[in-house]
Short mmCIF file of C-alpha atoms in Angstrom, two decimals:
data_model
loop_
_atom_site.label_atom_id
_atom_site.label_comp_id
_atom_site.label_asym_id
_atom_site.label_seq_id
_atom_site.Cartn_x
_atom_site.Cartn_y
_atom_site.Cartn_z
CA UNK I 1 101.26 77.26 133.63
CA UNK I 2 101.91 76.35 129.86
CA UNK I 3 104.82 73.74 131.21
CA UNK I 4 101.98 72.13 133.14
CA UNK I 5 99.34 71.40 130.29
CA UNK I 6 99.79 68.49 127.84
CA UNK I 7 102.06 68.99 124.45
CA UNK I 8 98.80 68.29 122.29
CA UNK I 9 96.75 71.41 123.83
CA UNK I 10 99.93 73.79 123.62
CA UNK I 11 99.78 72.83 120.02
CA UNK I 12 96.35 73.95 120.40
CA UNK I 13 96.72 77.63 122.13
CA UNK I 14 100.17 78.15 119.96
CA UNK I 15 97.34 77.58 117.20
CA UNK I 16 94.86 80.26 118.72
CA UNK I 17 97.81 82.34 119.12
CA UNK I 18 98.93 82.09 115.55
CA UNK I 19 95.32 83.02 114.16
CA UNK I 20 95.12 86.05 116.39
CA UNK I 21 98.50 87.59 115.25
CA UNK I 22 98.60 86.61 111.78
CA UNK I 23 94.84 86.74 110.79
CA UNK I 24 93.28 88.96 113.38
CA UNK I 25 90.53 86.68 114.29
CA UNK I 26 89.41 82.96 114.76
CA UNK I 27 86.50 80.98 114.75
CA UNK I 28 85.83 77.86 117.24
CA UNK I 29 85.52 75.37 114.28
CA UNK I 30 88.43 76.46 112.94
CA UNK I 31 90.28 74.78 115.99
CA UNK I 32 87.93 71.82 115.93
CA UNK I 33 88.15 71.19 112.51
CA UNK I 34 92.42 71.56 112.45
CA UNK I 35 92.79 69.53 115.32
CA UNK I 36 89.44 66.89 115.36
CA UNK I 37 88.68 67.58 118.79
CA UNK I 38 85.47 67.53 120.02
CA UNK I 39 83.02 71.04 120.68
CA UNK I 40 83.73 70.47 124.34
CA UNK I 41 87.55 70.33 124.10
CA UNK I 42 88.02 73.18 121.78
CA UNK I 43 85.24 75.67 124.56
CA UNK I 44 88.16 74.45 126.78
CA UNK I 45 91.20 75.65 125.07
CA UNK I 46 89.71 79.04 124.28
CA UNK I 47 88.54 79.16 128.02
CA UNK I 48 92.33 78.66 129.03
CA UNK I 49 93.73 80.65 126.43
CA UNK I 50 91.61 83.48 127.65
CA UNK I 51 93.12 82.89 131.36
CA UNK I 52 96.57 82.88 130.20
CA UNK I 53 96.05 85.93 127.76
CA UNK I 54 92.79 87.42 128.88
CA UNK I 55 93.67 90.78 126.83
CA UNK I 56 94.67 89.35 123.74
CA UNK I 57 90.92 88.42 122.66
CA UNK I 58 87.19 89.10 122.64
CA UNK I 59 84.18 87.06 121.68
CA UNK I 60 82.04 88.41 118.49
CA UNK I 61 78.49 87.30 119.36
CA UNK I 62 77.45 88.31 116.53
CA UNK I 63 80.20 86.77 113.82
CA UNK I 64 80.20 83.81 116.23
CA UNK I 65 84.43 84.12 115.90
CA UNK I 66 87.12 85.42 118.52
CA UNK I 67 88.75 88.59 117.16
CA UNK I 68 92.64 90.23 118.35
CA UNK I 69 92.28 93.11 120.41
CA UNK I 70 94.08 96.24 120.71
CA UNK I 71 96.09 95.19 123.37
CA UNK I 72 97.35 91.66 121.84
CA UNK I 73 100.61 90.22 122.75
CA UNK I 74 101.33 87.07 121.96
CA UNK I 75 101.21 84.50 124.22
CA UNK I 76 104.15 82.52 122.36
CA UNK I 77 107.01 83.53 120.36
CA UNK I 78 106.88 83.40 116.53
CA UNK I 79 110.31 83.35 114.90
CA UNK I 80 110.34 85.89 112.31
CA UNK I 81 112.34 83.64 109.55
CA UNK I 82 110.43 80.21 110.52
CA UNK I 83 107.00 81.27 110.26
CA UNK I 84 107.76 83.04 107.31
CA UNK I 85 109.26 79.88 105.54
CA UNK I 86 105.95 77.84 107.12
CA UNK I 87 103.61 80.85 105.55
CA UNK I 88 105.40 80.59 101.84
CA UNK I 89 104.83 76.55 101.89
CA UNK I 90 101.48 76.75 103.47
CA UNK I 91 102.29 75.35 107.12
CA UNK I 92 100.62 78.18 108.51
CA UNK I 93 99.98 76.05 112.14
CA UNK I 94 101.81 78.12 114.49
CA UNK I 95 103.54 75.21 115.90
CA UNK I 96 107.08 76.90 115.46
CA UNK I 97 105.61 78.96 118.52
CA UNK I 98 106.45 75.54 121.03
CA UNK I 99 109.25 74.00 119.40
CA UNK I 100 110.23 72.20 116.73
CA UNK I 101 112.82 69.47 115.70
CA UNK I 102 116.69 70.87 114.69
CA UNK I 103 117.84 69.31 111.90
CA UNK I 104 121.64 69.86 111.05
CA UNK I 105 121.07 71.20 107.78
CA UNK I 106 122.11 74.99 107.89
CA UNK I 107 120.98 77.74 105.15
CA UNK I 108 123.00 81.50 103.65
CA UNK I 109 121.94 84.02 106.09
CA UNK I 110 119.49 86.28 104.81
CA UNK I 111 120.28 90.20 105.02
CA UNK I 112 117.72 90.73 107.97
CA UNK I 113 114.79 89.44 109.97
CA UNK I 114 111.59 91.21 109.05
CA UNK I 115 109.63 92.84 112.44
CA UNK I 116 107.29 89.66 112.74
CA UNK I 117 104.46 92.09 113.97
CA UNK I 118 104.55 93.69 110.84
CA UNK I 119 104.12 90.91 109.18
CA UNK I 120 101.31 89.66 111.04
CA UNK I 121 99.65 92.88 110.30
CA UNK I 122 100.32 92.36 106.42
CA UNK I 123 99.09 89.16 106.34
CA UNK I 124 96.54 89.84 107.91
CA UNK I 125 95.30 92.72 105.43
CA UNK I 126 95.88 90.51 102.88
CA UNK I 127 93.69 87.91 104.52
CA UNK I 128 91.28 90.44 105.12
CA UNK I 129 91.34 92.44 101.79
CA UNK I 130 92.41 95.60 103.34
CA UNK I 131 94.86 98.67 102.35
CA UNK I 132 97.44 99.49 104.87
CA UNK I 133 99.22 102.93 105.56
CA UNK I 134 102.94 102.29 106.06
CA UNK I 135 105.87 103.87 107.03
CA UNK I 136 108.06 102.92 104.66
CA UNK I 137 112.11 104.15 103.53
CA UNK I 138 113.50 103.53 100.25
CA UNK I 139 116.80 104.56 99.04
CA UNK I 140 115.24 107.70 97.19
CA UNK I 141 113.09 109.49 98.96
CA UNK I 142 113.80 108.25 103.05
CA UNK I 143 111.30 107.88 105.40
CA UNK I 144 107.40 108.74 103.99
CA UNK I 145 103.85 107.38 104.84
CA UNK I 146 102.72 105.31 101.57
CA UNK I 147 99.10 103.74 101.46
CA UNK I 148 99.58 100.34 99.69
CA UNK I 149 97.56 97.47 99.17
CA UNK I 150 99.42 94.31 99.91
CA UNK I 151 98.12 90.98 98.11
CA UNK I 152 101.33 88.56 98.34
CA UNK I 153 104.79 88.21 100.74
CA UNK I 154 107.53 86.89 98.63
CA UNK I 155 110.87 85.85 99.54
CA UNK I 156 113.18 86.69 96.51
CA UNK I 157 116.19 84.48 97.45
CA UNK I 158 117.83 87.51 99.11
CA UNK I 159 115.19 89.08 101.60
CA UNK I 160 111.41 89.35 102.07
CA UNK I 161 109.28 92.00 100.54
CA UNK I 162 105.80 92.41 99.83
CA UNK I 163 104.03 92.67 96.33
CA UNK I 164 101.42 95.80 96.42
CA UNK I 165 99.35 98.29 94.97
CA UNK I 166 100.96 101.50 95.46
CA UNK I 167 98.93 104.25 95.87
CA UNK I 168 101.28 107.19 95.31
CA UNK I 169 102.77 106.04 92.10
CA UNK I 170 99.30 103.95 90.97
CA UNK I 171 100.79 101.20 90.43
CA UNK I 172 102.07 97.30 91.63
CA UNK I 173 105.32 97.50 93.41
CA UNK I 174 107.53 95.73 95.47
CA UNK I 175 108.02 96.58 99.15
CA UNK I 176 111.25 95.11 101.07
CA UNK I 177 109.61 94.35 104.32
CA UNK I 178 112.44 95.94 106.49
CA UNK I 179 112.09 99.21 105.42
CA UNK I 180 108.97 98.50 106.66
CA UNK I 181 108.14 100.62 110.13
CA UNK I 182 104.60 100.65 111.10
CA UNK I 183 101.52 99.54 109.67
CA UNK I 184 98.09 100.47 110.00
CA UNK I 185 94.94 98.64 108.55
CA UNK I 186 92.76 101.00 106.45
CA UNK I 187 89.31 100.72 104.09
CA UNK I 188 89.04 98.06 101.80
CA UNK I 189 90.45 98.64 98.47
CA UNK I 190 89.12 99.97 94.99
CA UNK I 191 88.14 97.07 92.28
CA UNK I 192 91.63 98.38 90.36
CA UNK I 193 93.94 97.87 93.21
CA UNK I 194 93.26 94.31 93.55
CA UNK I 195 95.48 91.46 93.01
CA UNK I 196 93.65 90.40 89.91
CA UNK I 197 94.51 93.69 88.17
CA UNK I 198 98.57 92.84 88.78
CA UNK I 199 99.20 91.70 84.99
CA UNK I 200 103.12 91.41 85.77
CA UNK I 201 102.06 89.03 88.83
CA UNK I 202 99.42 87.06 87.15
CA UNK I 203 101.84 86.83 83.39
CA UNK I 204 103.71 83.50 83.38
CA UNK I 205 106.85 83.80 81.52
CA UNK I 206 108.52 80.46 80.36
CA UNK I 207 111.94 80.56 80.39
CA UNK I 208 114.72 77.98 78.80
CA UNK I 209 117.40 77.67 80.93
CA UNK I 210 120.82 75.30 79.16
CA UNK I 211 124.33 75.15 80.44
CA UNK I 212 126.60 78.08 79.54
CA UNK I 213 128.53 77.33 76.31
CA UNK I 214 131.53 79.07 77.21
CA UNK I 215 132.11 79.16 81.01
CA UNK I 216 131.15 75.20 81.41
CA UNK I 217 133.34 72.98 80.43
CA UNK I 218 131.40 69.92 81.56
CA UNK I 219 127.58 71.00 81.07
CA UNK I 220 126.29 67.15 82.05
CA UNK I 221 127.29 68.55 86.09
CA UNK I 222 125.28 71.51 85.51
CA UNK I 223 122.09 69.19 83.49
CA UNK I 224 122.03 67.01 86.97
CA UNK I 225 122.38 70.19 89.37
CA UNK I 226 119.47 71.68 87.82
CA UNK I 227 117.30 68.19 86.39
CA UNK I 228 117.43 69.27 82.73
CA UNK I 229 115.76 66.95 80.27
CA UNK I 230 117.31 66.97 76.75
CA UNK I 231 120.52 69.67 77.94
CA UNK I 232 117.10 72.03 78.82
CA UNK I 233 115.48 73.08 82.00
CA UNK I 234 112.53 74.29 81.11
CA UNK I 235 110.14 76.49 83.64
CA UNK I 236 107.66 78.81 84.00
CA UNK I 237 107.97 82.10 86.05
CA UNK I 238 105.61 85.22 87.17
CA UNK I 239 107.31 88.25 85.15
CA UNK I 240 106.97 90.44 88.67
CA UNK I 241 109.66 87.51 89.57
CA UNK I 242 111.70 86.74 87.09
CA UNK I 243 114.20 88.98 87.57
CA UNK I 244 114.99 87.97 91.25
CA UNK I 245 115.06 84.31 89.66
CA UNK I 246 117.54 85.07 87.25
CA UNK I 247 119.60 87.24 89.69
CA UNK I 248 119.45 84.79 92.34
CA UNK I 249 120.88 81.69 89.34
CA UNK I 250 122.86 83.95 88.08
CA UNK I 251 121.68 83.47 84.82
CA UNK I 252 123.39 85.03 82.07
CA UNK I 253 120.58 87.05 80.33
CA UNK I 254 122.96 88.26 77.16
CA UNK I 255 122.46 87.80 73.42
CA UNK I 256 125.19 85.60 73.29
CA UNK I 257 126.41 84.42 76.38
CA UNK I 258 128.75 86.82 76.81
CA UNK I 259 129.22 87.14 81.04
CA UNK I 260 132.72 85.71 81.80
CA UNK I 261 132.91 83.94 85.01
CA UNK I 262 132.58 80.76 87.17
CA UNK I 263 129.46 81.99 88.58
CA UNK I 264 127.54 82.41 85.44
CA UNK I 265 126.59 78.94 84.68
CA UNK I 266 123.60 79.41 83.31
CA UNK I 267 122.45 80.97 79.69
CA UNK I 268 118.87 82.22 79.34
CA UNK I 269 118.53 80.67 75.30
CA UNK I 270 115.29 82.42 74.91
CA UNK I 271 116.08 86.09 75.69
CA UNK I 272 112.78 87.46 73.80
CA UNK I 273 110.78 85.64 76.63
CA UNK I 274 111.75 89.08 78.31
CA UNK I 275 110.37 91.53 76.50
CA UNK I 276 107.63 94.24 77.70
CA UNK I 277 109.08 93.04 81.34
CA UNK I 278 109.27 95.57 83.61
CA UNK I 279 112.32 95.30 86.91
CA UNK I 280 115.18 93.58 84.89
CA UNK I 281 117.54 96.14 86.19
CA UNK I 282 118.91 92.96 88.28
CA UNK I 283 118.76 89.99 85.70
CA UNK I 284 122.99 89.64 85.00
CA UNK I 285 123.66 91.18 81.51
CA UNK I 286 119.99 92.09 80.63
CA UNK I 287 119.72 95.15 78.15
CA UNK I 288 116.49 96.13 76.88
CA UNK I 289 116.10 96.37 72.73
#
């Protein structure tokens, strides 16, 4: 039946769809006001989204809103990586669900595909303002349940993980989403768990990044690779990211740009910027004072 209906209302009920998974509920005007149409037309794609999915959704008299059900499956198919990518730049439409254009312009694999279900249930207790219980394995300890409260997906260059309040240890971790195995939506959270308490997240670091003096031998290639101004590129970083940043640059983070090596072309001038930062285990050549 979806081959039969127009492009423009698939967009529409890929929408709906989208909502439901990734923020657990949607209100009428919500359609009306994305897409302009009219109160009629949007009655009508909620009416037909309910005959093509009739278990995915109920009506909330009450909250005047349409809310996922127990039973949800999607009625499209969200690619993991793509709605991911749309979510991070703020594309969150849905329309990856029906198609989109293939440009030939291809990107480094990344190490996996996060569960896209668990995802949408992350998001949507972020959304929501929700703790989750997780099943979640880390190279220490295996397989454990962990109650975390999630307030941002990030993708550090190399995978996905989330950024969370971390019940056991009482404090704001990072979460690599794959190790993720189930999630369950719990009570809202305590005034301290909250994003706003996440110093490292909220702390902008600035960092000056210049050619490498001894492993470039013609810095103006590396001043137009990365835009410098004045043989500088000068930018400003969360501290619960910089270390993925400089990892993923490999930017050598030594006293005196010591790192030998083609792929260090980068020298972190301002080393100090880093101190009191906590997960620099992974900047290259980092040693704490």
């Amino acid at each position: 039946m979806l081959d039969s209906i127009s492009f423009a209302q698939r967009q529409r009920l890929a929408y709906i769809d989208f909502c439901l998974l990734f923020k657990g509920a949607i209100y009428r005007q919500d359609l009306i006001n994305r897409f302009e149409v009219g109160l009629s037309a949007g009655s009508r794609d909620f009416n037909l989204y309910k005959e093509l999915a009739p278990e995915n959704l109920d009506y909330d008299s009450s909250g005047k809103r349409y809310y996922q059900t127990a039973q949800f499956k999607p009625l499209f198919e969200h690619d993991a990586q793509r709605t991911l990518t749309k979510l991070a730049n703020d594309i969150s439409d849905g329309f990856d669900a029906i198609g989109d254009m293939h440009f030939p312009v291809e990107a480094p694999s990344s190490l996996n595909i996060p569960d896209i279900f668990i995802v949408a249930k992350l998001v949507q207790a972020i959304l929501n303002n929700k703790a989750v219980s997780v099943i979640y394995t880390s190279l220490s300890s295996g397989s454990n349940a962990r109650e975390l409260v999630p307030h941002a997906i990030v993708d550090n260059g190399l995978r996905w993980h989330v950024r969370a309040y971390d019940r056991k240890s009482n404090s704001f971790r990072d979460f690599v989403l794959t190790r993720i195995s189930k999630v369950t939506l719990k009570q809202s959270p305590a005034a301290e768990e909250r994003s706003e308490q996440d110093a490292e997240w909220h702390r902008l670091l600035p960092l000056q990044l210049v050619p490498h003096p001894k492993n470039v031998s013609f810095p103006t290639a590396i001043e137009m690779d990365y835009g410098m101004e004045n043989s500088q590129l000068l930018i400003n970083v969360r501290a619960a990211m910089a270390g993925y940043l400089l990892r993923r640059w490999n930017v050598d983070c030594t006293e005196r740009a010591t790192l030998k090596g083609a792929e260090y072309q980068l020298w972190l001038q301002n080393r100090f910027t880093l101190n009191n930062v906590e997960n620099l285990a992974i900047a290259p050549g980092y040693i704490k004072s």
